Amino acid sequence: MSKSDPKTTVGKTAGAPAATGAAMPAGKPKATFKDGGEKDGERVAKVLARAGMCSRREAERWIAEGRVALDGKVLETPAVVVPPGSVLTVDGQPVPEPERTRLWRYHKPAGLVTTRSDPQGRQTVFDNLPEGLPRVVSIGRLDLNSEGLLLLTNDGELSRRLELPSTGWPRRYRVRVHGTPDPVKLAGLAKGITVSGVHYGPIEAALDKVQGANAWLTVTLREGKNREVRKVMEAIGLNVNRLIRVAYGPFQLGTLEKGEAEEIKASVLRDQLGRWLETHEEERPTRKPAPAKPSPTKPTGSRPATGPAPRHAPAPRRRPS
């Protein structure tokens, strides 16, 4: 892990409000909470995401592939609630209990795909992460030839939240283009643009400097659709030949070297996520197994065990690799 200049790690970006005040939707089933209360359970995709296994969408694919089982029965649909005390497994390995929500900045080099595995055999971000990181998912993606800031988290629910345009966090890029930028066309992007039937919301694009046949732009957007910057630039006559994401909401690339990752402090995360994180942590499911039956040889009236587990207690199961 590298230590970058703290002044460049988190900064205020125009139009980048903190993701606060997000009330949890009513009516959704809940699992066992830290205070010991028990509810009906949670949808299986949400349980897998909360444990940092994958995104909800990827969980649905895993279920379709027959990789997920509940109490030994292979699931055929994601429309399943995981009740307290049940055993959920992926590829035969138990799903780990969710840990506290954590977030990392990662400097993605060009030439890596942002996916868990690639059918074409290309190197992925997850093949090249620094040692010591737990299993993580990305918040959004950067395509093969893009580089710069990629946020990683052990909590798929946080990933899902920060990817939503409604969160209001802008993504800022330094973009090198081949061609001569037209100031009128750049300014017009602030009204949004439709390309090949796909509408892109307001984009802020400013010309920084011209270098021969190339020019550098600063581009800020809030949706982050697939290859949005490249497609929009092409639509106004510019060819992107380098794309670097320098900020995602208040989190900045700063001086982080290529291939390095650095965890964002818990206090900073709380400041930026506010009430949503507090509620999310309070509703952390534990899916505690049912209490073991008392041993028949245990003397009647013996005092129940309290305090930490004895030294000979079995070690917790490791999450699947």
PDB file of C-alpha atoms in Angstrom:
ATOM      1  CA  MET A   1       0.000   0.000   0.000  1.00  0.00           C
ATOM      2  CA  SER A   2       1.319   3.396  -0.851  1.00  0.00           C
ATOM      3  CA  LYS A   3       0.879   6.579   1.097  1.00  0.00           C
ATOM      4  CA  SER A   4      -0.102   9.434  -1.142  1.00  0.00           C
ATOM      5  CA  ASP A   5      -0.459  13.077  -0.250  1.00  0.00           C
ATOM      6  CA  PRO A   6      -3.597  13.209   1.965  1.00  0.00           C
ATOM      7  CA  LYS A   7      -4.563  16.501   0.419  1.00  0.00           C
ATOM      8  CA  THR A   8      -5.125  14.770  -2.894  1.00  0.00           C
ATOM      9  CA  THR A   9      -7.015  11.774  -1.574  1.00  0.00           C
ATOM     10  CA  VAL A  10     -10.336  13.398  -0.815  1.00  0.00           C
ATOM     11  CA  GLY A  11     -11.320  16.785  -2.097  1.00  0.00           C
ATOM     12  CA  LYS A  12     -14.404  18.826  -2.785  1.00  0.00           C
ATOM     13  CA  THR A  13     -15.552  18.706  -6.370  1.00  0.00           C
ATOM     14  CA  ALA A  14     -18.102  21.117  -7.724  1.00  0.00           C
ATOM     15  CA  GLY A  15     -21.498  19.470  -7.748  1.00  0.00           C
ATOM     16  CA  ALA A  16     -20.337  16.509  -5.680  1.00  0.00           C
ATOM     17  CA  PRO A  17     -22.647  16.241  -2.662  1.00  0.00           C
ATOM     18  CA  ALA A  18     -22.010  13.554  -0.105  1.00  0.00           C
ATOM     19  CA  ALA A  19     -24.186  10.472  -0.463  1.00  0.00           C
ATOM     20  CA  THR A  20     -26.200  11.187   2.650  1.00  0.00           C
ATOM     21  CA  GLY A  21     -29.776  10.964   3.741  1.00  0.00           C
ATOM     22  CA  ALA A  22     -30.552   7.751   1.882  1.00  0.00           C
ATOM     23  CA  ALA A  23     -33.422   6.129   3.741  1.00  0.00           C
ATOM     24  CA  MET A  24     -33.619   2.377   3.326  1.00  0.00           C
ATOM     25  CA  PRO A  25     -36.678   1.329   1.289  1.00  0.00           C
ATOM     26  CA  ALA A  26     -39.583   0.083   3.371  1.00  0.00           C
ATOM     27  CA  GLY A  27     -41.071  -3.357   3.053  1.00  0.00           C
ATOM     28  CA  LYS A  28     -37.887  -5.294   2.226  1.00  0.00           C
ATOM     29  CA  PRO A  29     -37.147  -8.460   4.219  1.00  0.00           C
ATOM     30  CA  LYS A  30     -34.267  -8.213   6.656  1.00  0.00           C
ATOM     31  CA  ALA A  31     -31.915 -10.761   8.241  1.00  0.00           C
ATOM     32  CA  THR A  32     -30.556 -11.114  11.760  1.00  0.00           C
ATOM     33  CA  PHE A  33     -29.121  -7.850  13.066  1.00  0.00           C
ATOM     34  CA  LYS A  34     -26.137  -7.162  15.292  1.00  0.00           C
ATOM     35  CA  ASP A  35     -28.422  -6.458  18.252  1.00  0.00           C
ATOM     36  CA  GLY A  36     -29.722 -10.042  18.097  1.00  0.00           C
ATOM     37  CA  GLY A  37     -33.133  -9.249  16.628  1.00  0.00           C
ATOM     38  CA  GLU A  38     -34.341 -11.579  13.912  1.00  0.00           C
ATOM     39  CA  LYS A  39     -36.388 -10.767  10.825  1.00  0.00           C
ATOM     40  CA  ASP A  40     -37.562 -12.774   7.850  1.00  0.00           C
ATOM     41  CA  GLY A  41     -34.318 -12.711   5.865  1.00  0.00           C
ATOM     42  CA  GLU A  42     -32.820 -11.037   2.802  1.00  0.00           C
ATOM     43  CA  ARG A  43     -32.831 -11.753  -0.904  1.00  0.00           C
ATOM     44  CA  VAL A  44     -29.990 -14.072  -1.863  1.00  0.00           C
ATOM     45  CA  ALA A  45     -28.415 -11.614  -4.333  1.00  0.00           C
ATOM     46  CA  LYS A  46     -28.264  -8.940  -1.656  1.00  0.00           C
ATOM     47  CA  VAL A  47     -26.663 -11.346   0.835  1.00  0.00           C
ATOM     48  CA  LEU A  48     -23.937 -12.232  -1.676  1.00  0.00           C
ATOM     49  CA  ALA A  49     -23.347  -8.579  -2.532  1.00  0.00           C
ATOM     50  CA  ARG A  50     -23.230  -7.492   1.114  1.00  0.00           C
ATOM     51  CA  ALA A  51     -20.598 -10.161   1.794  1.00  0.00           C
ATOM     52  CA  GLY A  52     -18.423  -8.700  -0.972  1.00  0.00           C
ATOM     53  CA  MET A  53     -18.740 -11.793  -3.152  1.00  0.00           C
ATOM     54  CA  CYS A  54     -20.071 -10.060  -6.255  1.00  0.00           C
ATOM     55  CA  SER A  55     -22.597  -7.556  -7.540  1.00  0.00           C
ATOM     56  CA  ARG A  56     -26.302  -8.358  -7.476  1.00  0.00           C
ATOM     57  CA  ARG A  57     -26.269  -8.819 -11.248  1.00  0.00           C
ATOM     58  CA  GLU A  58     -23.349 -11.218 -11.043  1.00  0.00           C
ATOM     59  CA  ALA A  59     -25.121 -13.107  -8.248  1.00  0.00           C
ATOM     60  CA  GLU A  60     -28.027 -13.705 -10.600  1.00  0.00           C
ATOM     61  CA  ARG A  61     -25.634 -15.166 -13.166  1.00  0.00           C
ATOM     62  CA  TRP A  62     -24.090 -17.434 -10.526  1.00  0.00           C
ATOM     63  CA  ILE A  63     -27.546 -18.720  -9.620  1.00  0.00           C
ATOM     64  CA  ALA A  64     -28.372 -19.362 -13.279  1.00  0.00           C
ATOM     65  CA  GLU A  65     -25.125 -21.356 -13.534  1.00  0.00           C
ATOM     66  CA  GLY A  66     -26.125 -23.521 -10.538  1.00  0.00           C
ATOM     67  CA  ARG A  67     -23.266 -22.320  -8.326  1.00  0.00           C
ATOM     68  CA  VAL A  68     -25.348 -21.147  -5.342  1.00  0.00           C
ATOM     69  CA  ALA A  69     -27.055 -23.406  -2.797  1.00  0.00           C
ATOM     70  CA  LEU A  70     -29.164 -22.761   0.279  1.00  0.00           C
ATOM     71  CA  ASP A  71     -29.068 -25.434   2.991  1.00  0.00           C
ATOM     72  CA  GLY A  72     -27.667 -27.867   0.433  1.00  0.00           C
ATOM     73  CA  LYS A  73     -30.289 -27.215  -2.254  1.00  0.00           C
ATOM     74  CA  VAL A  74     -29.060 -25.629  -5.486  1.00  0.00           C
ATOM     75  CA  LEU A  75     -31.003 -22.469  -6.251  1.00  0.00           C
ATOM     76  CA  GLU A  76     -32.685 -21.999  -9.606  1.00  0.00           C
ATOM     77  CA  THR A  77     -33.969 -18.461  -9.138  1.00  0.00           C
ATOM     78  CA  PRO A  78     -32.758 -15.300  -7.380  1.00  0.00           C
ATOM     79  CA  ALA A  79     -36.265 -14.808  -5.966  1.00  0.00           C
ATOM     80  CA  VAL A  80     -35.249 -16.539  -2.736  1.00  0.00           C
ATOM     81  CA  VAL A  81     -35.003 -15.115   0.777  1.00  0.00           C
ATOM     82  CA  VAL A  82     -32.147 -16.336   2.971  1.00  0.00           C
ATOM     83  CA  PRO A  83     -33.557 -16.798   6.490  1.00  0.00           C
ATOM     84  CA  PRO A  84     -31.531 -16.502   9.695  1.00  0.00           C
ATOM     85  CA  GLY A  85     -29.692 -19.684  10.653  1.00  0.00           C
ATOM     86  CA  SER A  86     -29.487 -21.017   7.090  1.00  0.00           C
ATOM     87  CA  VAL A  87     -26.305 -22.019   5.256  1.00  0.00           C
ATOM     88  CA  LEU A  88     -25.623 -20.279   1.950  1.00  0.00           C
ATOM     89  CA  THR A  89     -22.799 -21.586  -0.236  1.00  0.00           C
ATOM     90  CA  VAL A  90     -21.124 -20.709  -3.535  1.00  0.00           C
ATOM     91  CA  ASP A  91     -19.333 -23.545  -5.321  1.00  0.00           C
ATOM     92  CA  GLY A  92     -19.742 -25.575  -2.137  1.00  0.00           C
ATOM     93  CA  GLN A  93     -18.006 -23.009   0.066  1.00  0.00           C
ATOM     94  CA  PRO A  94     -19.942 -21.111   2.767  1.00  0.00           C
ATOM     95  CA  VAL A  95     -20.537 -17.423   2.159  1.00  0.00           C
ATOM     96  CA  PRO A  96     -18.588 -15.405   4.743  1.00  0.00           C
ATOM     97  CA  GLU A  97     -20.253 -13.085   7.187  1.00  0.00           C
ATOM     98  CA  PRO A  98     -20.225  -9.469   6.008  1.00  0.00           C
ATOM     99  CA  GLU A  99     -17.435  -7.327   7.416  1.00  0.00           C
ATOM    100  CA  ARG A 100     -17.548  -3.598   7.995  1.00  0.00           C
ATOM    101  CA  THR A 101     -17.816  -1.624   4.788  1.00  0.00           C
ATOM    102  CA  ARG A 102     -14.398  -0.680   3.376  1.00  0.00           C
ATOM    103  CA  LEU A 103     -13.291   1.309   0.325  1.00  0.00           C
ATOM    104  CA  TRP A 104     -10.011   1.550  -1.610  1.00  0.00           C
ATOM    105  CA  ARG A 105      -8.598   3.834  -4.281  1.00  0.00           C
ATOM    106  CA  TYR A 106      -6.805   1.893  -7.011  1.00  0.00           C
ATOM    107  CA  HIS A 107      -4.778   3.262  -9.917  1.00  0.00           C
ATOM    108  CA  LYS A 108      -5.797   1.089 -12.851  1.00  0.00           C
ATOM    109  CA  PRO A 109      -3.188   0.824 -15.611  1.00  0.00           C
ATOM    110  CA  ALA A 110      -4.263   0.683 -19.249  1.00  0.00           C
ATOM    111  CA  GLY A 111      -4.440  -2.836 -20.680  1.00  0.00           C
ATOM    112  CA  LEU A 112      -6.527  -4.457 -17.912  1.00  0.00           C
ATOM    113  CA  VAL A 113     -10.210  -5.291 -18.137  1.00  0.00           C
ATOM    114  CA  THR A 114     -12.447  -4.512 -15.170  1.00  0.00           C
ATOM    115  CA  THR A 115     -14.054  -7.894 -14.771  1.00  0.00           C
ATOM    116  CA  ARG A 116     -13.581 -10.944 -12.575  1.00  0.00           C
ATOM    117  CA  SER A 117     -12.671 -13.154 -15.539  1.00  0.00           C
ATOM    118  CA  ASP A 118     -12.312 -12.541 -19.256  1.00  0.00           C
ATOM    119  CA  PRO A 119     -13.450 -15.056 -21.911  1.00  0.00           C
ATOM    120  CA  GLN A 120     -10.705 -13.756 -24.227  1.00  0.00           C
ATOM    121  CA  GLY A 121      -8.030 -14.530 -21.651  1.00  0.00           C
ATOM    122  CA  ARG A 122      -6.958 -10.916 -21.163  1.00  0.00           C
ATOM    123  CA  GLN A 123      -5.431  -9.759 -17.876  1.00  0.00           C
ATOM    124  CA  THR A 124      -7.982  -8.344 -15.436  1.00  0.00           C
ATOM    125  CA  VAL A 125      -7.840  -5.768 -12.678  1.00  0.00           C
ATOM    126  CA  PHE A 126      -8.481  -8.528 -10.142  1.00  0.00           C
ATOM    127  CA  ASP A 127      -5.517 -10.552 -11.414  1.00  0.00           C
ATOM    128  CA  ASN A 128      -3.220  -7.627 -10.666  1.00  0.00           C
ATOM    129  CA  LEU A 129      -4.352  -6.194  -7.339  1.00  0.00           C
ATOM    130  CA  PRO A 130      -1.723  -5.657  -4.638  1.00  0.00           C
ATOM    131  CA  GLU A 131      -1.365  -8.392  -2.035  1.00  0.00           C
ATOM    132  CA  GLY A 132      -3.312  -8.047   1.172  1.00  0.00           C
ATOM    133  CA  LEU A 133      -6.640  -6.903  -0.240  1.00  0.00           C
ATOM    134  CA  PRO A 134      -9.703  -8.981   0.636  1.00  0.00           C
ATOM    135  CA  ARG A 135     -12.149 -10.036  -2.044  1.00  0.00           C
ATOM    136  CA  VAL A 136     -13.450  -6.807  -3.589  1.00  0.00           C
ATOM    137  CA  VAL A 137     -15.758  -5.589  -6.327  1.00  0.00           C
ATOM    138  CA  SER A 138     -15.304  -2.484  -8.434  1.00  0.00           C
ATOM    139  CA  ILE A 139     -17.498   0.584  -8.349  1.00  0.00           C
ATOM    140  CA  GLY A 140     -18.207   1.116 -12.014  1.00  0.00           C
ATOM    141  CA  ARG A 141     -15.690   0.172 -14.666  1.00  0.00           C
ATOM    142  CA  LEU A 142     -12.877   1.526 -16.783  1.00  0.00           C
ATOM    143  CA  ASP A 143     -12.529  -0.038 -20.216  1.00  0.00           C
ATOM    144  CA  LEU A 144      -9.440  -1.861 -21.470  1.00  0.00           C
ATOM    145  CA  ASN A 145      -7.559   1.209 -22.710  1.00  0.00           C
ATOM    146  CA  SER A 146      -8.655   3.591 -19.951  1.00  0.00           C
ATOM    147  CA  GLU A 147      -6.617   4.229 -16.830  1.00  0.00           C
ATOM    148  CA  GLY A 148      -6.758   6.095 -13.556  1.00  0.00           C
ATOM    149  CA  LEU A 149      -8.935   5.997 -10.472  1.00  0.00           C
ATOM    150  CA  LEU A 150     -11.002   2.906  -9.830  1.00  0.00           C
ATOM    151  CA  LEU A 151     -12.806   2.540  -6.501  1.00  0.00           C
ATOM    152  CA  LEU A 152     -12.906  -0.936  -4.950  1.00  0.00           C
ATOM    153  CA  THR A 153     -15.035  -2.142  -2.052  1.00  0.00           C
ATOM    154  CA  ASN A 154     -15.712  -5.298  -0.053  1.00  0.00           C
ATOM    155  CA  ASP A 155     -19.433  -4.401  -0.054  1.00  0.00           C
ATOM    156  CA  GLY A 156     -21.483  -4.956  -3.202  1.00  0.00           C
ATOM    157  CA  GLU A 157     -24.305  -2.841  -1.811  1.00  0.00           C
ATOM    158  CA  LEU A 158     -22.000   0.177  -1.593  1.00  0.00           C
ATOM    159  CA  SER A 159     -20.840  -0.483  -5.151  1.00  0.00           C
ATOM    160  CA  ARG A 160     -24.426  -0.521  -6.341  1.00  0.00           C
ATOM    161  CA  ARG A 161     -25.236   2.723  -4.556  1.00  0.00           C
ATOM    162  CA  LEU A 162     -22.259   4.723  -5.782  1.00  0.00           C
ATOM    163  CA  GLU A 163     -22.812   3.636  -9.386  1.00  0.00           C
ATOM    164  CA  LEU A 164     -26.287   5.182  -9.447  1.00  0.00           C
ATOM    165  CA  PRO A 165     -26.515   8.598 -11.168  1.00  0.00           C
ATOM    166  CA  SER A 166     -29.012   9.600  -8.469  1.00  0.00           C
ATOM    167  CA  THR A 167     -26.163   9.574  -5.931  1.00  0.00           C
ATOM    168  CA  GLY A 168     -24.956  12.737  -7.663  1.00  0.00           C
ATOM    169  CA  TRP A 169     -21.238  11.965  -7.645  1.00  0.00           C
ATOM    170  CA  PRO A 170     -19.436  13.260 -10.749  1.00  0.00           C
ATOM    171  CA  ARG A 171     -16.686  11.358 -12.539  1.00  0.00           C
ATOM    172  CA  ARG A 172     -13.881  13.589 -13.789  1.00  0.00           C
ATOM    173  CA  TYR A 173     -11.465  12.659 -16.574  1.00  0.00           C
ATOM    174  CA  ARG A 174      -8.389  14.040 -18.280  1.00  0.00           C
ATOM    175  CA  VAL A 175      -8.900  13.266 -21.947  1.00  0.00           C
ATOM    176  CA  ARG A 176      -6.414  13.530 -24.807  1.00  0.00           C
ATOM    177  CA  VAL A 177      -8.091  13.781 -28.191  1.00  0.00           C
ATOM    178  CA  HIS A 178      -6.850  13.880 -31.767  1.00  0.00           C
ATOM    179  CA  GLY A 179      -8.463  16.698 -33.664  1.00  0.00           C
ATOM    180  CA  THR A 180      -9.366  20.335 -33.171  1.00  0.00           C
ATOM    181  CA  PRO A 181     -11.988  20.859 -30.443  1.00  0.00           C
ATOM    182  CA  ASP A 182     -14.839  23.186 -31.368  1.00  0.00           C
ATOM    183  CA  PRO A 183     -15.643  25.384 -28.320  1.00  0.00           C
ATOM    184  CA  VAL A 184     -19.287  25.654 -29.388  1.00  0.00           C
ATOM    185  CA  LYS A 185     -19.687  21.871 -29.599  1.00  0.00           C
ATOM    186  CA  LEU A 186     -17.929  21.369 -26.274  1.00  0.00           C
ATOM    187  CA  ALA A 187     -20.237  23.886 -24.597  1.00  0.00           C
ATOM    188  CA  GLY A 188     -23.250  22.222 -26.203  1.00  0.00           C
ATOM    189  CA  LEU A 189     -22.545  18.979 -24.329  1.00  0.00           C
ATOM    190  CA  ALA A 190     -23.819  20.696 -21.174  1.00  0.00           C
ATOM    191  CA  LYS A 191     -27.338  20.156 -22.564  1.00  0.00           C
ATOM    192  CA  GLY A 192     -26.770  16.452 -23.154  1.00  0.00           C
ATOM    193  CA  ILE A 193     -26.402  14.633 -26.459  1.00  0.00           C
ATOM    194  CA  THR A 194     -27.931  11.630 -28.213  1.00  0.00           C
ATOM    195  CA  VAL A 195     -25.550   9.280 -30.048  1.00  0.00           C
ATOM    196  CA  SER A 196     -26.822   6.285 -32.050  1.00  0.00           C
ATOM    197  CA  GLY A 197     -30.127   6.381 -30.198  1.00  0.00           C
ATOM    198  CA  VAL A 198     -28.533   6.556 -26.720  1.00  0.00           C
ATOM    199  CA  HIS A 199     -29.073   9.771 -24.766  1.00  0.00           C
ATOM    200  CA  TYR A 200     -26.262  11.018 -22.551  1.00  0.00           C
ATOM    201  CA  GLY A 201     -26.960  13.545 -19.808  1.00  0.00           C
ATOM    202  CA  PRO A 202     -25.185  16.866 -19.280  1.00  0.00           C
ATOM    203  CA  ILE A 203     -21.405  16.725 -19.708  1.00  0.00           C
ATOM    204  CA  GLU A 204     -18.953  19.451 -18.765  1.00  0.00           C
ATOM    205  CA  ALA A 205     -16.043  19.620 -21.210  1.00  0.00           C
ATOM    206  CA  ALA A 206     -13.290  22.250 -21.035  1.00  0.00           C
ATOM    207  CA  LEU A 207     -10.263  22.689 -23.284  1.00  0.00           C
ATOM    208  CA  ASP A 208      -7.014  22.706 -21.272  1.00  0.00           C
ATOM    209  CA  LYS A 209      -4.296  22.918 -23.902  1.00  0.00           C
ATOM    210  CA  VAL A 210      -3.388  22.061 -27.505  1.00  0.00           C
ATOM    211  CA  GLN A 211      -0.300  19.986 -28.345  1.00  0.00           C
ATOM    212  CA  GLY A 212       0.229  19.720 -32.070  1.00  0.00           C
ATOM    213  CA  ALA A 213      -2.522  17.532 -33.522  1.00  0.00           C
ATOM    214  CA  ASN A 214      -3.773  16.623 -30.046  1.00  0.00           C
ATOM    215  CA  ALA A 215      -5.600  18.483 -27.319  1.00  0.00           C
ATOM    216  CA  TRP A 216      -6.205  17.861 -23.634  1.00  0.00           C
ATOM    217  CA  LEU A 217      -9.697  18.247 -22.174  1.00  0.00           C
ATOM    218  CA  THR A 218     -11.165  17.985 -18.691  1.00  0.00           C
ATOM    219  CA  VAL A 219     -14.479  16.125 -18.898  1.00  0.00           C
ATOM    220  CA  THR A 220     -16.966  15.698 -16.051  1.00  0.00           C
ATOM    221  CA  LEU A 221     -20.083  13.517 -16.185  1.00  0.00           C
ATOM    222  CA  ARG A 222     -22.465  11.874 -13.756  1.00  0.00           C
ATOM    223  CA  GLU A 223     -23.888   8.842 -15.539  1.00  0.00           C
ATOM    224  CA  GLY A 224     -20.862   6.830 -16.614  1.00  0.00           C
ATOM    225  CA  LYS A 225     -22.550   4.810 -19.355  1.00  0.00           C
ATOM    226  CA  ASN A 226     -20.522   2.276 -21.314  1.00  0.00           C
ATOM    227  CA  ARG A 227     -17.671   4.060 -23.188  1.00  0.00           C
ATOM    228  CA  GLU A 228     -19.543   7.339 -22.763  1.00  0.00           C
ATOM    229  CA  VAL A 229     -16.599   9.717 -23.118  1.00  0.00           C
ATOM    230  CA  ARG A 230     -15.233   8.004 -26.223  1.00  0.00           C
ATOM    231  CA  LYS A 231     -18.595   7.843 -27.981  1.00  0.00           C
ATOM    232  CA  VAL A 232     -19.523  11.440 -27.191  1.00  0.00           C
ATOM    233  CA  MET A 233     -16.144  12.783 -28.307  1.00  0.00           C
ATOM    234  CA  GLU A 234     -16.375  10.814 -31.528  1.00  0.00           C
ATOM    235  CA  ALA A 235     -19.821  12.313 -32.136  1.00  0.00           C
ATOM    236  CA  ILE A 236     -18.317  15.824 -32.135  1.00  0.00           C
ATOM    237  CA  GLY A 237     -15.401  14.893 -34.378  1.00  0.00           C
ATOM    238  CA  LEU A 238     -12.710  14.002 -31.845  1.00  0.00           C
ATOM    239  CA  ASN A 239     -10.861  10.725 -31.402  1.00  0.00           C
ATOM    240  CA  VAL A 240      -9.871   9.825 -27.836  1.00  0.00           C
ATOM    241  CA  ASN A 241      -6.351   8.401 -27.660  1.00  0.00           C
ATOM    242  CA  ARG A 242      -5.865   8.609 -23.890  1.00  0.00           C
ATOM    243  CA  LEU A 243      -8.410   8.589 -21.070  1.00  0.00           C
ATOM    244  CA  ILE A 244      -7.502   9.005 -17.390  1.00  0.00           C
ATOM    245  CA  ARG A 245     -10.089   9.137 -14.617  1.00  0.00           C
ATOM    246  CA  VAL A 246      -8.773  11.540 -11.970  1.00  0.00           C
ATOM    247  CA  ALA A 247     -11.739  11.733  -9.583  1.00  0.00           C
ATOM    248  CA  TYR A 248     -14.882   9.866  -8.593  1.00  0.00           C
ATOM    249  CA  GLY A 249     -17.029  12.099  -6.411  1.00  0.00           C
ATOM    250  CA  PRO A 250     -14.827  13.446  -3.586  1.00  0.00           C
ATOM    251  CA  PHE A 251     -12.170  10.757  -4.059  1.00  0.00           C
ATOM    252  CA  GLN A 252      -9.178  11.682  -6.221  1.00  0.00           C
ATOM    253  CA  LEU A 253      -6.388   9.790  -7.932  1.00  0.00           C
ATOM    254  CA  GLY A 254      -3.790  12.130  -6.487  1.00  0.00           C
ATOM    255  CA  THR A 255      -0.227  10.771  -6.514  1.00  0.00           C
ATOM    256  CA  LEU A 256      -1.186   7.097  -6.387  1.00  0.00           C
ATOM    257  CA  GLU A 257       1.180   5.129  -8.632  1.00  0.00           C
ATOM    258  CA  LYS A 258      -0.094   2.768 -11.347  1.00  0.00           C
ATOM    259  CA  GLY A 259      -1.085  -0.587  -9.888  1.00  0.00           C
ATOM    260  CA  GLU A 260      -1.161   0.704  -6.312  1.00  0.00           C
ATOM    261  CA  ALA A 261      -4.142   0.699  -3.949  1.00  0.00           C
ATOM    262  CA  GLU A 262      -4.788   2.632  -0.767  1.00  0.00           C
ATOM    263  CA  GLU A 263      -7.638   2.198   1.692  1.00  0.00           C
ATOM    264  CA  ILE A 264      -9.779   5.218   2.465  1.00  0.00           C
ATOM    265  CA  LYS A 265     -10.001   5.866   6.186  1.00  0.00           C
ATOM    266  CA  ALA A 266     -13.196   4.769   7.923  1.00  0.00           C
ATOM    267  CA  SER A 267     -13.713   8.284   9.288  1.00  0.00           C
ATOM    268  CA  VAL A 268     -13.563   9.748   5.769  1.00  0.00           C
ATOM    269  CA  LEU A 269     -15.989   7.106   4.526  1.00  0.00           C
ATOM    270  CA  ARG A 270     -18.429   7.988   7.300  1.00  0.00           C
ATOM    271  CA  ASP A 271     -18.133  11.679   6.474  1.00  0.00           C
ATOM    272  CA  GLN A 272     -18.937  11.076   2.814  1.00  0.00           C
ATOM    273  CA  LEU A 273     -21.670   8.435   3.159  1.00  0.00           C
ATOM    274  CA  GLY A 274     -23.281   9.809   6.294  1.00  0.00           C
ATOM    275  CA  ARG A 275     -26.625   8.389   7.336  1.00  0.00           C
ATOM    276  CA  TRP A 276     -26.688   5.739   4.599  1.00  0.00           C
ATOM    277  CA  LEU A 277     -23.571   4.025   5.966  1.00  0.00           C
ATOM    278  CA  GLU A 278     -24.789   4.247   9.557  1.00  0.00           C
ATOM    279  CA  THR A 279     -28.093   2.592   8.654  1.00  0.00           C
ATOM    280  CA  HIS A 280     -26.361   0.075   6.411  1.00  0.00           C
ATOM    281  CA  GLU A 281     -24.003  -1.013   9.177  1.00  0.00           C
ATOM    282  CA  GLU A 282     -26.824  -1.289  11.708  1.00  0.00           C
ATOM    283  CA  GLU A 283     -28.696  -3.595   9.355  1.00  0.00           C
ATOM    284  CA  ARG A 284     -25.703  -5.812   8.745  1.00  0.00           C
ATOM    285  CA  PRO A 285     -27.023  -9.391   8.684  1.00  0.00           C
ATOM    286  CA  THR A 286     -25.182 -12.057  10.662  1.00  0.00           C
ATOM    287  CA  ARG A 287     -27.081 -15.218   9.671  1.00  0.00           C
ATOM    288  CA  LYS A 288     -26.002 -16.807  12.943  1.00  0.00           C
ATOM    289  CA  PRO A 289     -26.455 -20.600  12.995  1.00  0.00           C
ATOM    290  CA  ALA A 290     -28.937 -22.074  15.432  1.00  0.00           C
ATOM    291  CA  PRO A 291     -27.498 -22.584  18.951  1.00  0.00           C
ATOM    292  CA  ALA A 292     -25.902 -25.965  19.540  1.00  0.00           C
ATOM    293  CA  LYS A 293     -27.835 -28.398  21.712  1.00  0.00           C
ATOM    294  CA  PRO A 294     -26.417 -28.900  25.225  1.00  0.00           C
ATOM    295  CA  SER A 295     -24.132 -31.873  25.684  1.00  0.00           C
ATOM    296  CA  PRO A 296     -25.946 -34.829  27.343  1.00  0.00           C
ATOM    297  CA  THR A 297     -22.957 -35.304  29.694  1.00  0.00           C
ATOM    298  CA  LYS A 298     -23.083 -31.719  30.903  1.00  0.00           C
ATOM    299  CA  PRO A 299     -24.082 -31.616  34.632  1.00  0.00           C
ATOM    300  CA  THR A 300     -27.552 -30.285  35.299  1.00  0.00           C
ATOM    301  CA  GLY A 301     -27.574 -26.695  36.456  1.00  0.00           C
ATOM    302  CA  SER A 302     -24.095 -25.895  35.118  1.00  0.00           C
ATOM    303  CA  ARG A 303     -23.534 -22.273  34.273  1.00  0.00           C
ATOM    304  CA  PRO A 304     -23.865 -21.455  30.558  1.00  0.00           C
ATOM    305  CA  ALA A 305     -20.691 -20.398  28.820  1.00  0.00           C
ATOM    306  CA  THR A 306     -20.183 -16.666  28.341  1.00  0.00           C
ATOM    307  CA  GLY A 307     -17.483 -14.437  26.998  1.00  0.00           C
ATOM    308  CA  PRO A 308     -15.112 -15.173  24.107  1.00  0.00           C
ATOM    309  CA  ALA A 309     -14.866 -18.546  22.433  1.00  0.00           C
ATOM    310  CA  PRO A 310     -12.384 -20.981  24.019  1.00  0.00           C
ATOM    311  CA  ARG A 311      -8.948 -21.322  22.454  1.00  0.00           C
ATOM    312  CA  HIS A 312      -9.785 -24.721  21.041  1.00  0.00           C
ATOM    313  CA  ALA A 313     -12.812 -23.400  19.156  1.00  0.00           C
ATOM    314  CA  PRO A 314     -12.534 -24.152  15.416  1.00  0.00           C
ATOM    315  CA  ALA A 315     -11.229 -21.306  13.251  1.00  0.00           C
ATOM    316  CA  PRO A 316     -13.790 -19.480  11.123  1.00  0.00           C
ATOM    317  CA  ARG A 317     -14.186 -20.749   7.595  1.00  0.00           C
ATOM    318  CA  ARG A 318     -12.364 -18.827   4.895  1.00  0.00           C
ATOM    319  CA  ARG A 319     -14.297 -17.164   2.107  1.00  0.00           C
ATOM    320  CA  PRO A 320     -14.139 -18.885  -1.288  1.00  0.00           C
ATOM    321  CA  SER A 321     -11.315 -17.743  -3.523  1.00  0.00           C
TER     322      SER A 321
END
